[in-house]
Each structure stands twice: as structure tokens, then as C-alpha cells.
Short mmCIF file of C-alpha atoms in Angstrom, two decimals:
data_model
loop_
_atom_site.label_atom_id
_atom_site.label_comp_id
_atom_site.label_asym_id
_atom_site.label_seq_id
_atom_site.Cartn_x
_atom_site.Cartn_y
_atom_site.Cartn_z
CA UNK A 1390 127.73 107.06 99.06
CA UNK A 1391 129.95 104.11 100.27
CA UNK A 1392 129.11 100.95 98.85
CA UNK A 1393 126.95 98.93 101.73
CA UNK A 1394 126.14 102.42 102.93
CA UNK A 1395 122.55 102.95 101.13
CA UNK A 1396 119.98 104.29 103.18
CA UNK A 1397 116.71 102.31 103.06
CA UNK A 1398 113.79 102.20 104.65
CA UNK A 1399 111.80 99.65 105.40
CA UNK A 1400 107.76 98.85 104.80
CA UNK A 1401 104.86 96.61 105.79
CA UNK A 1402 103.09 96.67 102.24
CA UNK A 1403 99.26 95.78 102.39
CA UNK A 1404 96.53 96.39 100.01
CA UNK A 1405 93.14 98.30 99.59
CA UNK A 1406 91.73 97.32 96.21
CA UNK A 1407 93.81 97.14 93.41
CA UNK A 1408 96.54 100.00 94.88
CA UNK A 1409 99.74 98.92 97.34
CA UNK A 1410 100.34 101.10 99.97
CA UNK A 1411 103.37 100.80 102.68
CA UNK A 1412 103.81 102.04 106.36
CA UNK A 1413 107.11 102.36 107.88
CA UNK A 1414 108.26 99.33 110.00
CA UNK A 1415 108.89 101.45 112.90
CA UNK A 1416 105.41 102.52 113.00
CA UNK A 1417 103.69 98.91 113.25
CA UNK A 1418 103.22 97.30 116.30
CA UNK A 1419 101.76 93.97 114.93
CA UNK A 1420 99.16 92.45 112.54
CA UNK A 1421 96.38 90.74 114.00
CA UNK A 1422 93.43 88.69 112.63
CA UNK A 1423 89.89 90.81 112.29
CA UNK A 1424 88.48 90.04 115.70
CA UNK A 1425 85.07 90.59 117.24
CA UNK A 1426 85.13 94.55 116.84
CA UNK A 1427 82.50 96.85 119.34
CA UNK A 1428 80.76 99.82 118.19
CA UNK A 1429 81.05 102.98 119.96
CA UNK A 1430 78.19 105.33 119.58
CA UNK A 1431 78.59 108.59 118.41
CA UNK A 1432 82.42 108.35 116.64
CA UNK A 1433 83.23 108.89 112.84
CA UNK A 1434 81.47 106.20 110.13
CA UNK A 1435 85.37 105.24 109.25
CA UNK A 1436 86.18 104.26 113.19
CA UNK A 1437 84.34 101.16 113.74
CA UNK A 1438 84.66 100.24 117.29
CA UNK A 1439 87.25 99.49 119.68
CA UNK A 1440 88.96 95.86 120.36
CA UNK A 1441 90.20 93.63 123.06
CA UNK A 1442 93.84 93.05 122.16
CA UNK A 1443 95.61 91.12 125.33
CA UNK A 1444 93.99 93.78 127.86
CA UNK A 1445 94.64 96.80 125.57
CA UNK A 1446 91.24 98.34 124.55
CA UNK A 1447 92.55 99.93 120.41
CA UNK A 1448 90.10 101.27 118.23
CA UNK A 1449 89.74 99.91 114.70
CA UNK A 1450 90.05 102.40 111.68
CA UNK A 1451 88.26 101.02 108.49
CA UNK A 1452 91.06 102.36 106.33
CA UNK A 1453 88.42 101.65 103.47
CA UNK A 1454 86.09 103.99 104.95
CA UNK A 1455 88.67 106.44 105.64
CA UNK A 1456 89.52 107.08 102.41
CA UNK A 1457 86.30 106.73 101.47
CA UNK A 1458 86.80 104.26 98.67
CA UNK A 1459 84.51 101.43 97.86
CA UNK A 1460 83.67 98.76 100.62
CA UNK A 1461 84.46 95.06 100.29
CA UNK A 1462 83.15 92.06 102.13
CA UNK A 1463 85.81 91.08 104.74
CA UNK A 1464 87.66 87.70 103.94
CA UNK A 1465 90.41 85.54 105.11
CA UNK A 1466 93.31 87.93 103.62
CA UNK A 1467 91.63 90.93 105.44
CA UNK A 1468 93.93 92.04 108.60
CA UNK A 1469 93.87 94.60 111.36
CA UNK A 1470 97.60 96.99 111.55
CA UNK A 1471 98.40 97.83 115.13
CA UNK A 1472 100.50 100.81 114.90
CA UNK A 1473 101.17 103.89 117.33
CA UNK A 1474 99.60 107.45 116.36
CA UNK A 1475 100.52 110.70 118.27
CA UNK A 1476 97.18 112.13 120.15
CA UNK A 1477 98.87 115.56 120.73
CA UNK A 1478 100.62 118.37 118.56
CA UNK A 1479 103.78 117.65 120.09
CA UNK A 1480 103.91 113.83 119.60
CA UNK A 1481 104.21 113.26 123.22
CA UNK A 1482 100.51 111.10 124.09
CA UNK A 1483 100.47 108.28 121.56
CA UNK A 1484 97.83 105.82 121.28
CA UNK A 1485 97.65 102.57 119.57
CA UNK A 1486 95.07 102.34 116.56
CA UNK A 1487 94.14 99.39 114.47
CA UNK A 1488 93.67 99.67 110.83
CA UNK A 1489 91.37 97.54 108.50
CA UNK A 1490 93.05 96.42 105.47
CA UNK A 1491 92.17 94.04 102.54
CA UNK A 1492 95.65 92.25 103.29
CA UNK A 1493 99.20 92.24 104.16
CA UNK A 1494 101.46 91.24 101.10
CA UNK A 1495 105.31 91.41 102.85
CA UNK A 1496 107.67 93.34 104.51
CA UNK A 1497 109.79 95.50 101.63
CA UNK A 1498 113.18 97.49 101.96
CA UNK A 1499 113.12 100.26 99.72
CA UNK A 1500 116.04 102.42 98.83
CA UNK A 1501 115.31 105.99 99.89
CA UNK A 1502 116.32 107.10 96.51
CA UNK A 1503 113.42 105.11 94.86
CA UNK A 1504 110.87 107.35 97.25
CA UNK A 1505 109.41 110.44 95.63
CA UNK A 1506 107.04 113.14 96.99
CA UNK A 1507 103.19 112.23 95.81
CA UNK A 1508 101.89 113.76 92.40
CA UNK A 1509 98.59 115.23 93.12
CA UNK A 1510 97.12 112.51 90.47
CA UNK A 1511 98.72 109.09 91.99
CA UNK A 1512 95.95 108.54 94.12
CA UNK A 1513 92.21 108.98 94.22
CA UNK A 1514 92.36 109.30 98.25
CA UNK A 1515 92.92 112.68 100.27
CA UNK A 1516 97.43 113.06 99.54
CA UNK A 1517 97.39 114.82 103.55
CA UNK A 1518 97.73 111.15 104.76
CA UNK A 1519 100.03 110.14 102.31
CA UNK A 1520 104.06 110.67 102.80
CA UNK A 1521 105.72 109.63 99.48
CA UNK A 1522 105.67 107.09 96.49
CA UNK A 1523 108.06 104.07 95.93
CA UNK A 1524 108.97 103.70 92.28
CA UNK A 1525 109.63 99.87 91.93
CA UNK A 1526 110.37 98.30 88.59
CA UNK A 1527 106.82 96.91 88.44
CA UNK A 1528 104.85 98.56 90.58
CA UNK A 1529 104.26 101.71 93.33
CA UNK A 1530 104.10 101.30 96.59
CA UNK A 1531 102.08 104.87 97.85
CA UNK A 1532 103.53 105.27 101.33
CA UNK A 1533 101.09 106.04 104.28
CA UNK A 1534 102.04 108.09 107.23
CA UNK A 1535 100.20 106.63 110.49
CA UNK A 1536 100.65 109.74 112.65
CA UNK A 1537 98.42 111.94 109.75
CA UNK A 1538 95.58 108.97 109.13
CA UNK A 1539 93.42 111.16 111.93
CA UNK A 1540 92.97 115.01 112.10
CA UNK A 1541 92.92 116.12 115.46
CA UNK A 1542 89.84 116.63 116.00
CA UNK A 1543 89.22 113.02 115.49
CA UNK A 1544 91.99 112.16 117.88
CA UNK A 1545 90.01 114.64 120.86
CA UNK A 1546 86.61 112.28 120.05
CA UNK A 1547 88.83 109.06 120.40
CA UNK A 1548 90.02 110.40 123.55
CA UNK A 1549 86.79 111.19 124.70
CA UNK A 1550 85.31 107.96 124.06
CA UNK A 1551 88.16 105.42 124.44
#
């Protein structure tokens, strides 16, 4: 490939415990403070109510919960990911869905070449919602894929209830 010419792709990196994960740019909307969150009766433990964001109602996904990993007192670094998900097969119906984190770290371009599929071991959390790993010098970066974080029968309760 041309020098200049190397594809990348570029990730908003946060953190659940001690593991980095990384969405894809395109896929975030914004990242918001936790606010005031309201229950909805009757939905999934891991969705845990919906918000108020400028006149948008989103529900909140406790990412934590999701991938049912140990739960953490909320604190200052804590943040809510607005991103779009697709509510039907053929993308067309999206809805906007918040996601619980312990914190957002940075923004990170990644060379594509540096992104591998996931080894069944590289995570202790269900690989279906997972889309790759970045291989940094340091560190890995285990790459999330928004549009898979719900099955869809969770996505015909949201609809339901949102």
C-alpha cells in the first residue's frame, strides 16, 4: 500500500474493570455524564431505565450487567455512550442506546492491520458482541460491535416499552 495510504480505523476506548474495550467512532453519538436514570418495569436486569437526553427518551444499558461481570459503585470517571443500534434485521429502524461504562480513556486510530479476529480465550464475556482485537505494543484494545450488544428479542421488549 502507498505510503499515507494505510487504512485505519478509528475508536472511542473506555474501560470495564481492568480490560479496554473500543467502539468504532462512527457508531458513537456522544458521551454524556450518568444522569438521573428511570426504571422501566418488566425489561432485562442489564437495561436499567430510560433517560432524558435534550427531549430524546434513550435507554441505558449497564454494559457491566450485560456482560455479566462484577458490579462497581458508580464514580466520577463512570460515563454513559450514546451510540445508534439497528432495531430490525435489515438495519433500517435504528434507535439510540446509552451504555454504562467505568470510563472513557481517548479516542485511538488503529491500523486495520493491528485488528485480529477474537480468540475464544481473550475475554471472559459472551465473543457474539465482540468484533475483533487491537494488538497494541502494550496493551489490547477488545473491539465491541454496538449493533450486536442486544439480541433481538431484547430489541422487540425495548420497542415495546420505549
Amino acid at each position: 500500500m502507498p505510503e499515507g495510504k494505510i487504512k485505519e480505523t478509528q475508536l472511542v476506548v473506555f474501560q470495564l474493570g481492568t480490560e479496554e474495550y473500543g467502539v468504532p467512532i462512527t457508531q458513537v453519538e456522544e458521551i454524556i455524564r450518568i444522569p438521573e436514570i428511570t426504571r422501566i418495569p418488566n425489561m432485562p436486569h442489564f437495561i436499567e431505565g430510560v433517560i432524558n437526553l435534550r427531549g430524546r427518551i434513550i435507554p441505558i444499558v449497564d454494559l457491566r450487567k450485560r456482560f455479566k461481570l462484577e458490579q462497581k459503585v458508580r464514580d466520577e470517571k463512570s460515563r454513559i455512550i450514546i451510540g445508534e443500534i439497528t432495531m430490525s434485521p435489515d438495519r433500517q429502524e435504528t434507535q439510540s442506546v446509552g451504555l454504562i461504562v467505568d470510563g472513557v480513556t481517548e479516542v485511538l486510530r488503529i491500523p486495520q492491520e493491528l485488528i485480529e479476529p477474537i480468540p475464544p480465550t481473550i475475554s471472559y464475556i459472551d465473543t457474539r458482541y465482540l468484533d475483533g482485537v487491537a494488538k497494541l505494543e502494550k496493551r489490547l484494545v477488545i473491539l465491541l460491535d454496538l449493533y450486536k450488544v442486544l439480541t433481538e428479542l431484547e430489541k422487540e421488549t425495548l420497542k415495546e416499552h420505549v
